[in-house]
Short mmCIF file of C-alpha atoms and ligand atoms in Angstrom, two decimals:
data_model
loop_
_atom_site.label_atom_id
_atom_site.label_comp_id
_atom_site.label_asym_id
_atom_site.label_seq_id
_atom_site.Cartn_x
_atom_site.Cartn_y
_atom_site.Cartn_z
CA MET A 1 2.89 -6.98 -11.93
CA ARG A 2 4.11 -3.13 -12.36
CA THR A 3 1.91 -0.26 -14.45
CA GLN A 4 2.82 3.41 -14.62
CA VAL A 5 -1.22 4.16 -13.97
CA ALA A 6 -3.55 1.54 -11.85
CA ILE A 7 -6.98 2.43 -12.95
CA ILE A 8 -9.95 1.24 -11.06
CA GLY A 9 -12.53 1.07 -12.21
CA SER A 10 -14.14 0.13 -15.54
CA GLY A 11 -16.45 2.55 -16.27
CA PRO A 12 -16.64 5.55 -19.05
CA SER A 13 -14.64 7.49 -16.38
CA GLY A 14 -11.33 5.06 -16.29
CA LEU A 15 -11.44 3.44 -19.67
CA LEU A 16 -11.77 6.55 -21.40
CA LEU A 17 -8.43 7.53 -19.21
CA GLY A 18 -6.83 4.61 -20.04
CA GLN A 19 -7.56 4.96 -23.47
CA LEU A 20 -6.25 8.91 -23.36
CA LEU A 21 -3.51 6.99 -21.97
CA ALA A 22 -2.34 4.60 -24.83
CA THR A 23 -2.66 7.35 -27.35
CA ILE A 24 0.56 8.68 -25.17
CA GLY A 25 2.25 4.87 -24.72
CA VAL A 26 1.60 5.03 -20.69
CA GLU A 27 0.73 1.82 -19.48
CA THR A 28 -2.24 1.05 -17.34
CA VAL A 29 -3.47 -1.72 -16.04
CA ILE A 30 -8.04 -1.11 -15.14
CA LEU A 31 -9.36 -3.65 -12.14
CA GLU A 32 -12.66 -3.91 -12.32
CA ARG A 33 -15.20 -5.49 -9.74
CA SER A 34 -18.05 -6.72 -11.88
CA SER A 35 -17.91 -8.80 -15.18
CA ARG A 36 -17.81 -7.18 -18.81
CA GLU A 37 -21.17 -8.18 -19.06
CA HIS A 38 -22.59 -6.69 -16.29
CA VAL A 39 -20.29 -3.23 -16.74
CA LEU A 40 -21.79 -3.38 -20.51
CA GLY A 41 -25.69 -4.28 -18.82
CA ARG A 42 -25.56 -0.93 -16.67
CA VAL A 43 -28.31 2.15 -19.27
CA ARG A 44 -27.66 5.65 -18.02
CA ALA A 45 -26.84 8.69 -19.25
CA GLY A 46 -28.18 9.51 -22.74
CA VAL A 47 -27.05 12.61 -23.73
CA LEU A 48 -22.76 13.75 -24.91
CA GLU A 49 -20.93 17.36 -24.80
CA GLN A 50 -19.27 18.51 -27.77
CA GLY A 51 -16.11 18.35 -25.40
CA THR A 52 -17.04 14.60 -24.36
CA VAL A 53 -17.27 13.88 -28.11
CA ASP A 54 -14.44 15.20 -29.02
CA LEU A 55 -12.33 13.68 -26.06
CA LEU A 56 -13.57 9.69 -27.65
CA GLY A 57 -11.94 10.74 -30.53
CA GLU A 58 -8.89 11.49 -29.29
CA ALA A 59 -9.09 8.27 -27.91
CA GLY A 60 -9.53 6.87 -30.80
CA ALA A 61 -12.84 6.05 -30.40
CA ALA A 62 -15.60 7.62 -32.22
CA ASP A 63 -16.50 5.80 -35.10
CA ARG A 64 -19.64 4.15 -34.38
CA LEU A 65 -20.72 8.21 -32.29
CA HIS A 66 -20.42 9.82 -35.54
CA ALA A 67 -21.32 7.58 -37.49
CA GLU A 68 -25.17 7.03 -34.80
CA GLY A 69 -25.03 9.78 -32.65
CA LEU A 70 -28.00 12.10 -32.94
CA PRO A 71 -27.39 15.24 -32.90
CA HIS A 72 -29.34 17.54 -31.18
CA ALA A 73 -29.75 21.22 -31.81
CA GLY A 74 -32.41 22.04 -29.33
CA ILE A 75 -34.97 20.69 -25.87
CA SER A 76 -38.26 21.21 -25.13
CA LEU A 77 -39.71 22.29 -21.93
CA ALA A 78 -43.46 21.72 -21.58
CA PHE A 79 -45.40 22.87 -18.75
CA ASP A 80 -48.67 24.30 -19.16
CA GLY A 81 -49.66 22.05 -21.00
CA ARG A 82 -47.74 23.14 -24.01
CA LEU A 83 -44.05 22.97 -25.43
CA HIS A 84 -41.64 25.80 -25.57
CA ARG A 85 -38.65 24.68 -27.36
CA ILE A 86 -34.77 25.97 -26.13
CA ASP A 87 -32.81 26.54 -29.32
CA LEU A 88 -29.66 25.63 -27.81
CA THR A 89 -27.41 26.13 -31.54
CA ALA A 90 -29.20 29.65 -31.46
CA LEU A 91 -28.12 30.73 -28.39
CA THR A 92 -24.86 29.05 -28.09
CA GLY A 93 -23.50 30.41 -31.58
CA GLY A 94 -23.91 26.84 -33.98
CA LYS A 95 -23.13 24.60 -30.43
CA HIS A 96 -25.16 21.68 -30.48
CA VAL A 97 -25.66 17.48 -28.19
CA THR A 98 -25.16 14.21 -29.33
CA VAL A 99 -27.86 11.59 -28.07
CA TYR A 100 -25.88 8.32 -27.84
CA GLY A 101 -25.62 5.89 -24.69
CA GLN A 102 -23.28 5.43 -22.12
CA THR A 103 -23.44 1.25 -22.20
CA GLU A 104 -22.32 2.37 -26.52
CA VAL A 105 -19.86 4.42 -25.47
CA THR A 106 -18.69 1.76 -22.65
CA HIS A 107 -18.77 -0.91 -25.64
CA ASP A 108 -16.48 1.02 -27.56
CA LEU A 109 -13.97 1.93 -25.34
CA MET A 110 -14.11 -1.25 -23.95
CA ASP A 111 -13.30 -2.68 -27.67
CA LYS A 112 -10.96 -0.20 -28.35
CA ARG A 113 -8.98 -1.16 -25.59
CA GLU A 114 -9.27 -4.98 -25.84
CA ALA A 115 -8.71 -4.32 -29.36
CA ALA A 116 -4.82 -2.97 -28.23
CA GLY A 117 -4.07 -5.59 -26.11
CA LEU A 118 -4.26 -4.11 -22.81
CA VAL A 119 -5.76 -5.38 -19.56
CA THR A 120 -8.09 -5.17 -18.07
CA VAL A 121 -8.75 -7.51 -15.05
CA TYR A 122 -12.82 -8.64 -14.50
CA GLU A 123 -14.04 -9.52 -11.41
CA ALA A 124 -11.11 -8.15 -9.28
CA ALA A 125 -12.54 -8.81 -5.51
CA ASN A 126 -10.97 -7.06 -2.15
CA VAL A 127 -8.99 -4.33 -4.61
CA ALA A 128 -7.34 -1.97 -1.76
CA LEU A 129 -4.87 0.89 -2.62
CA HIS A 130 -1.48 1.63 -0.60
CA ASP A 131 1.08 4.20 -0.08
CA PHE A 132 -0.42 6.57 -2.71
CA ASP A 133 0.53 9.53 -0.08
CA GLY A 134 4.03 7.81 -0.45
CA THR A 135 6.57 8.01 -3.13
CA ALA A 136 5.58 3.62 -4.19
CA PRO A 137 1.87 3.18 -4.46
CA PHE A 138 0.73 0.30 -5.16
CA VAL A 139 -2.82 -1.80 -5.36
CA THR A 140 -3.97 -5.30 -3.95
CA TYR A 141 -6.60 -7.89 -5.40
CA ASP A 142 -7.97 -10.96 -5.68
CA LYS A 143 -8.92 -13.17 -8.34
CA ASP A 144 -10.32 -16.58 -8.57
CA GLY A 145 -9.26 -16.43 -4.73
CA VAL A 146 -5.54 -15.75 -5.27
CA GLY A 147 -3.44 -12.19 -4.13
CA HIS A 148 -1.57 -10.00 -6.31
CA ARG A 149 -0.28 -6.67 -5.83
CA ILE A 150 0.52 -4.51 -8.62
CA ASP A 151 3.26 -1.64 -8.41
CA CYS A 152 2.33 1.78 -10.06
CA ASP A 153 3.60 5.19 -10.40
CA PHE A 154 0.03 6.48 -9.82
CA ILE A 155 -3.42 5.92 -9.09
CA ALA A 156 -7.05 6.77 -10.95
CA GLY A 157 -10.06 6.08 -8.49
CA CYS A 158 -13.13 5.88 -11.32
CA ASP A 159 -14.73 3.34 -9.31
CA GLY A 160 -17.44 5.88 -8.37
CA TYR A 161 -20.15 6.62 -6.47
CA HIS A 162 -19.89 3.11 -4.24
CA GLY A 163 -16.20 2.76 -4.61
CA VAL A 164 -13.40 1.97 -2.66
CA SER A 165 -11.04 5.55 -3.96
CA ARG A 166 -12.29 8.03 -2.27
CA ARG A 167 -13.40 5.64 1.05
CA SER A 168 -9.29 5.10 0.74
CA GLU A 169 -8.79 8.24 2.15
CA GLY A 170 -9.94 9.94 5.36
CA ALA A 171 -8.97 13.89 4.98
CA LEU A 172 -12.00 14.17 2.51
CA LYS A 173 -14.99 16.90 3.04
CA THR A 174 -18.45 16.21 1.51
CA PHE A 175 -21.08 18.08 0.31
CA GLU A 176 -24.67 16.35 -0.36
CA ARG A 177 -28.47 16.98 -1.20
CA THR A 178 -30.76 13.97 -1.58
CA TYR A 179 -33.34 15.15 -3.53
CA PRO A 180 -37.17 13.90 -2.02
CA PHE A 181 -37.77 11.29 -5.33
CA GLY A 182 -36.14 9.06 -8.07
CA TRP A 183 -36.72 8.72 -11.34
CA LEU A 184 -38.10 5.67 -13.04
CA GLY A 185 -36.73 4.90 -16.36
CA VAL A 186 -37.83 2.33 -19.38
CA LEU A 187 -36.18 1.49 -22.62
CA ALA A 188 -38.15 0.11 -25.25
CA GLU A 189 -37.94 -0.61 -28.63
CA VAL A 190 -40.24 2.33 -30.37
CA PRO A 191 -39.90 5.68 -31.48
CA PRO A 192 -39.04 8.42 -29.76
CA ALA A 193 -42.81 10.90 -29.25
CA ASP A 194 -40.64 13.97 -30.35
CA HIS A 195 -37.32 14.37 -32.60
CA GLU A 196 -35.34 16.33 -29.32
CA LEU A 197 -36.06 15.74 -25.96
CA VAL A 198 -38.39 16.89 -23.75
CA TYR A 199 -38.81 17.86 -20.17
CA ALA A 200 -41.55 17.75 -18.92
CA ASN A 201 -43.09 19.62 -15.43
CA HIS A 202 -46.25 18.62 -13.61
CA GLU A 203 -48.18 18.67 -11.24
CA ARG A 204 -48.02 14.73 -11.15
CA GLY A 205 -44.69 15.43 -11.42
CA PHE A 206 -42.09 15.36 -13.35
CA ALA A 207 -41.06 13.17 -16.85
CA LEU A 208 -38.63 13.58 -19.31
CA CYS A 209 -38.60 12.32 -23.58
CA SER A 210 -35.88 10.65 -24.53
CA MET A 211 -34.08 8.23 -26.96
CA ARG A 212 -31.52 5.89 -27.54
CA SER A 213 -32.17 5.79 -31.73
CA PRO A 214 -34.44 6.79 -33.93
CA HIS A 215 -36.17 2.84 -33.40
CA ARG A 216 -35.37 2.86 -29.18
CA SER A 217 -36.65 5.08 -26.63
CA ARG A 218 -35.54 5.95 -23.26
CA TYR A 219 -38.72 7.41 -20.62
CA TYR A 220 -38.23 8.25 -17.63
CA VAL A 221 -41.10 9.50 -13.90
CA GLN A 222 -40.15 11.28 -11.63
CA CYS A 223 -41.50 8.97 -8.54
CA PRO A 224 -41.68 8.51 -4.60
CA ALA A 225 -37.96 8.48 -3.30
CA ASP A 226 -38.85 4.05 -2.29
CA GLU A 227 -40.50 3.17 -4.48
CA ARG A 228 -40.62 -0.23 -5.39
CA VAL A 229 -39.83 -0.92 -9.43
CA GLU A 230 -42.75 -3.54 -9.03
CA ALA A 231 -45.07 -1.79 -9.00
CA TRP A 232 -44.74 -0.47 -12.08
CA SER A 233 -46.18 -2.68 -14.76
CA ASP A 234 -45.84 -1.15 -18.25
CA ASP A 235 -49.34 -0.14 -18.45
CA ARG A 236 -49.22 2.07 -15.63
CA PHE A 237 -45.69 3.87 -16.81
CA TRP A 238 -47.07 4.55 -20.33
CA ASP A 239 -50.28 5.77 -18.81
CA GLU A 240 -48.78 7.82 -16.45
CA LEU A 241 -46.18 9.47 -18.83
CA ARG A 242 -48.78 10.53 -20.90
CA ARG A 243 -50.37 12.32 -18.11
CA ARG A 244 -47.31 13.95 -17.88
CA LEU A 245 -47.20 15.62 -21.38
CA PRO A 246 -48.56 18.03 -23.00
CA PRO A 247 -51.53 16.28 -25.18
CA GLN A 248 -50.08 16.65 -29.17
CA THR A 249 -46.39 15.29 -26.77
CA ALA A 250 -48.95 12.32 -24.99
CA ALA A 251 -50.95 11.76 -28.68
CA ALA A 252 -46.99 10.74 -30.42
CA VAL A 253 -46.44 8.49 -27.28
CA THR A 254 -45.08 4.76 -29.16
CA THR A 255 -46.15 2.21 -26.33
CA GLY A 256 -44.55 -1.39 -26.26
CA PRO A 257 -42.61 -3.63 -24.12
CA SER A 258 -40.60 -1.62 -21.79
CA PHE A 259 -36.88 -4.68 -21.86
CA GLU A 260 -35.26 -2.02 -19.14
CA LYS A 261 -36.77 -0.98 -15.97
CA SER A 262 -35.14 0.49 -12.72
CA ILE A 263 -35.33 4.03 -10.12
CA ALA A 264 -32.45 6.05 -9.87
CA PRO A 265 -32.03 6.95 -7.06
CA LEU A 266 -30.83 11.30 -7.04
CA ARG A 267 -28.07 13.34 -5.09
CA SER A 268 -25.77 15.93 -5.26
CA PHE A 269 -22.28 15.23 -4.01
CA VAL A 270 -19.08 16.48 -4.16
CA ALA A 271 -15.76 15.22 -2.27
CA GLU A 272 -12.93 17.62 -2.16
CA PRO A 273 -10.16 17.66 -2.72
CA MET A 274 -9.96 15.27 -5.62
CA ARG A 275 -5.96 14.55 -5.05
CA PHE A 276 -3.93 12.52 -2.67
CA GLY A 277 -0.56 12.29 -3.59
CA LYS A 278 -0.55 9.53 -5.95
CA LEU A 279 -4.22 9.12 -6.00
CA PHE A 280 -6.83 10.96 -7.74
CA LEU A 281 -10.08 10.73 -7.79
CA VAL A 282 -12.69 10.54 -11.19
CA GLY A 283 -15.71 10.96 -12.62
CA ASP A 284 -18.83 9.95 -10.40
CA ALA A 285 -16.08 8.93 -7.48
CA ALA A 286 -15.72 12.76 -6.57
CA HIS A 287 -18.93 13.88 -7.58
CA ILE A 288 -22.93 12.68 -8.22
CA VAL A 289 -24.99 14.63 -10.02
CA PRO A 290 -28.89 14.76 -10.36
CA PRO A 291 -29.24 13.44 -14.10
CA THR A 292 -31.85 16.27 -14.89
CA GLY A 293 -29.05 18.37 -16.54
CA ALA A 294 -27.13 15.38 -18.04
CA LYS A 295 -24.60 16.17 -15.95
CA GLY A 296 -22.69 12.65 -14.86
CA LEU A 297 -20.77 11.41 -17.73
CA ASN A 298 -20.19 14.60 -19.04
CA LEU A 299 -18.36 15.35 -15.96
CA ALA A 300 -16.80 12.31 -15.63
CA ALA A 301 -14.90 13.46 -19.68
CA SER A 302 -14.11 16.71 -18.28
CA ASP A 303 -12.42 15.29 -15.38
CA VAL A 304 -10.23 12.68 -17.60
CA ARG A 305 -9.46 15.49 -19.79
CA TYR A 306 -7.82 17.77 -17.10
CA LEU A 307 -6.05 14.25 -15.36
CA PHE A 308 -4.80 13.29 -18.91
CA ALA A 309 -3.36 16.54 -20.10
CA GLY A 310 -1.56 16.45 -16.30
CA LEU A 311 -0.41 12.94 -16.75
CA ARG A 312 1.22 13.76 -20.17
CA GLU A 313 2.96 16.67 -18.61
CA PHE A 314 4.21 14.47 -16.33
CA TYR A 315 5.28 11.72 -18.38
CA ARG A 316 6.99 14.56 -21.25
CA GLU A 317 8.27 16.77 -18.67
CA ARG A 318 8.32 15.26 -15.36
CA SER A 319 6.43 18.21 -14.46
CA GLN A 320 3.99 18.38 -11.74
CA ALA A 321 2.55 21.72 -12.33
CA GLY A 322 -1.09 19.76 -13.91
CA LEU A 323 -1.58 17.08 -11.53
CA ASP A 324 -1.03 19.62 -9.02
CA ALA A 325 -3.43 22.29 -10.23
CA TYR A 326 -5.47 19.04 -11.25
CA SER A 327 -8.08 19.32 -8.52
CA ALA A 328 -9.17 23.04 -8.77
CA LYS A 329 -9.31 23.29 -11.98
CA ALA A 330 -11.91 19.60 -12.37
CA LEU A 331 -13.54 20.84 -9.31
CA ALA A 332 -14.61 24.31 -11.17
CA ARG A 333 -15.99 22.46 -13.53
CA VAL A 334 -18.16 20.54 -11.88
CA TRP A 335 -19.23 22.91 -9.42
CA LYS A 336 -20.70 24.59 -11.83
CA ALA A 337 -22.30 21.75 -13.54
CA VAL A 338 -23.59 20.20 -9.64
CA ARG A 339 -25.49 23.59 -9.76
CA PHE A 340 -26.79 23.83 -12.82
CA SER A 341 -28.00 20.22 -12.13
CA TRP A 342 -29.75 21.48 -9.05
CA TRP A 343 -31.24 24.35 -10.64
CA MET A 344 -33.00 22.11 -13.50
CA THR A 345 -34.04 19.29 -11.06
CA THR A 346 -36.02 22.30 -8.69
CA ILE A 347 -38.19 23.71 -11.47
CA LEU A 348 -38.94 21.29 -13.63
CA HIS A 349 -39.61 18.36 -10.69
CA ARG A 350 -42.89 18.42 -8.13
CA PHE A 351 -41.57 18.92 -4.65
CA PRO A 352 -43.44 17.53 -1.67
CA GLU A 353 -43.18 20.19 1.34
CA THR A 354 -42.72 22.78 -1.29
CA GLY A 355 -45.66 24.88 -0.91
CA GLU A 356 -48.43 26.87 -2.81
CA PHE A 357 -45.40 29.64 -2.93
CA GLY A 358 -42.69 27.86 -3.60
CA GLN A 359 -44.83 26.36 -6.62
CA ARG A 360 -45.68 29.91 -7.99
CA ILE A 361 -42.38 31.05 -8.08
CA GLN A 362 -41.35 27.55 -10.05
CA GLU A 363 -44.34 28.67 -12.26
CA ALA A 364 -42.81 31.78 -12.43
CA GLU A 365 -39.13 30.83 -13.63
CA LEU A 366 -40.35 28.93 -15.93
CA ASP A 367 -42.31 31.47 -17.58
CA TYR A 368 -39.68 33.98 -17.24
CA LEU A 369 -37.03 31.49 -18.80
CA VAL A 370 -38.54 30.45 -21.73
CA HIS A 371 -40.02 33.77 -22.33
CA SER A 372 -36.36 35.59 -21.69
CA LYS A 373 -33.59 35.22 -24.38
CA ALA A 374 -30.78 35.50 -21.02
CA ALA A 375 -32.20 33.30 -19.39
CA SER A 376 -32.75 30.73 -21.84
CA THR A 377 -29.32 31.57 -23.24
CA ALA A 378 -27.32 30.80 -19.85
CA LEU A 379 -29.72 27.71 -19.65
CA ALA A 380 -28.68 26.67 -23.28
CA GLU A 381 -25.25 27.59 -22.61
CA ASN A 382 -25.11 24.96 -19.74
CA TYR A 383 -26.58 22.31 -21.14
CA VAL A 384 -24.29 22.11 -24.00
CA GLY A 385 -21.54 22.29 -21.73
CA LEU A 386 -19.51 25.49 -20.59
CA PRO A 387 -15.89 25.73 -21.48
CA TYR A 388 -12.93 23.58 -19.71
P1 FAS B 1 -19.14 4.83 -13.00
O1 FAS B 1 -20.56 4.98 -11.33
O2 FAS B 1 -20.01 4.62 -14.29
O3 FAS B 1 -17.58 3.25 -13.43
C1 FAS B 1 -17.18 3.21 -12.15
C2 FAS B 1 -16.63 1.91 -11.91
O4 FAS B 1 -15.91 0.97 -10.88
C3 FAS B 1 -18.11 0.15 -12.44
O5 FAS B 1 -18.05 -0.25 -13.35
C4 FAS B 1 -18.23 -0.26 -10.82
O6 FAS B 1 -18.11 -1.60 -11.26
C5 FAS B 1 -16.12 -0.24 -10.52
N1 FAS B 1 -15.98 -0.88 -9.09
C6 FAS B 1 -16.65 0.38 -7.97
N2 FAS B 1 -16.20 -0.36 -6.96
C7 FAS B 1 -14.91 -0.96 -7.72
C8 FAS B 1 -14.06 -1.70 -6.74
N3 FAS B 1 -13.61 -1.53 -5.56
N4 FAS B 1 -12.58 -2.39 -7.58
C9 FAS B 1 -12.99 -2.27 -8.91
N5 FAS B 1 -13.62 -1.68 -9.65
C10 FAS B 1 -14.92 -1.01 -8.93
N6 FAS B 1 -25.77 10.52 -15.57
C11 FAS B 1 -26.59 11.30 -17.10
O7 FAS B 1 -25.41 12.26 -17.68
N7 FAS B 1 -27.44 10.92 -17.30
C12 FAS B 1 -28.17 9.83 -16.49
O8 FAS B 1 -29.40 9.49 -17.80
C13 FAS B 1 -27.35 9.13 -15.98
N8 FAS B 1 -28.44 8.41 -15.33
C14 FAS B 1 -27.52 7.23 -13.94
C15 FAS B 1 -28.01 6.25 -13.35
C16 FAS B 1 -27.68 5.58 -12.64
C17 FAS B 1 -28.84 4.27 -11.60
C18 FAS B 1 -26.54 6.10 -12.21
C19 FAS B 1 -26.08 5.20 -11.04
C20 FAS B 1 -26.16 6.95 -12.99
C21 FAS B 1 -26.29 8.25 -13.72
N9 FAS B 1 -26.03 9.05 -14.60
C22 FAS B 1 -26.50 9.56 -15.55
C23 FAS B 1 -24.33 9.13 -14.12
C24 FAS B 1 -23.36 8.26 -15.24
O9 FAS B 1 -23.52 8.29 -15.86
C25 FAS B 1 -22.32 8.95 -14.48
O10 FAS B 1 -22.01 9.79 -14.13
C26 FAS B 1 -21.13 7.79 -15.05
O11 FAS B 1 -21.29 6.48 -14.90
C27 FAS B 1 -19.62 8.23 -14.26
O12 FAS B 1 -18.35 7.37 -14.53
P2 FAS B 1 -17.64 6.55 -13.72
O13 FAS B 1 -17.02 8.27 -13.21
O14 FAS B 1 -16.82 5.39 -14.47
O15 FAS B 1 -18.19 5.79 -12.68
C1 PHB B 2 -30.99 9.91 -21.14
O1 PHB B 2 -31.56 9.93 -22.29
O2 PHB B 2 -30.87 9.06 -19.97
C2 PHB B 2 -31.55 11.08 -20.22
C3 PHB B 2 -31.09 12.16 -21.09
C4 PHB B 2 -30.86 13.25 -20.91
C5 PHB B 2 -30.78 13.59 -19.25
C6 PHB B 2 -31.02 12.64 -18.48
C7 PHB B 2 -31.46 10.87 -19.21
O3 PHB B 2 -31.10 14.77 -18.19
#
């Protein structure tokens, strides 16, 4: 088989890149290790920057997003028993974010790809990348015990943190910070506690009140990094969540049976560079952020935007300029989002080793943040998404 761009991974990065390339007639094949159902079964991000919404629109995959997505003009920070609203729209000259689950984004992109008859090979085993530092790259994989080869012009490594693409290149420099805690998250078919997101800093630990729709809530509590999800009954979760929220928010929590419960580790990770000859790393394959700043999925989208622009320039004008600029351009925005996600995580979570001085500094940071327009504006412009 031959294609123009071989895409490794059928998550948001791979699907969005494939859809955008289809709009300009560039052929792709996506190789996905898991089944379609497994990919759709993942519950992850929930907040989209406007740039991500616009890109999904350009890909022709935003109809349901526009119909069902929830525009949010603000978020609240909760500490000292009170809510402090950050008016994102007022502080950013009219911008907002949209609440719409990553599962739905993935579903919409898969439906669009399938409707166009574009090829995705699910349960592709032993995917391997070859000769991407030469002029004739190709990928190999096994499907139902049969070996296959796809010759291509370029390879897009959209295969996430545990993927094969990043590990295929030796000349990487990586940067990493792991956090001494994780997020225990639940999904429940109950109305949200607030009409906007609530990020809570409490002496028992961080908590987040989010949502997927007016009838479906997404909640998280900070937990030890080695915590087991089996140790958390629904009752224990609801009790701990409400203990970390201001009284009026806790009273507004509607409890009910969870239909998804999982623990996500928190880490900051960046691999440089994001390009090796004909191989381009995209999204979580190149970087990971703690979910506190709601940047993971949105960073994947900005990588896709830069790579799509470079590939469009190559196929239309045979120019390498955009492709040559990809890594530096993507990393400039990645590092700003890594900083913001790290900062949001440090001011909202309880760190075991922080000590009394560190605790006072965190309290002063939060007090300054909600009482200074300059500080609130800095949070708001990062949260809605910095310019591309
Ligand atoms: P993905 O990891 O989504 O997709 C990679 C795909 O490649 C997967 O389908 C995988 O099966 C496939 N793959 C892997 N290895 C392969 C191989 N060798 N061959 C072929 N295919 C292979 N972000 C937020 O903004 N908010 C959140 O709350 C949030 N929560 C998260 C919770 C968890 C547990 C995780 C892991 C991430 C979370 N994220 C969150 C970040 C997440 O949304 C990512 O940013 C987003 O999925 C990035 O998309 P992709 O780059 O496509 O990577
Ligand atoms: C979510 O709804 O899953 C979500 C929202 C905001 C975050 C992290 C996760 O910062």
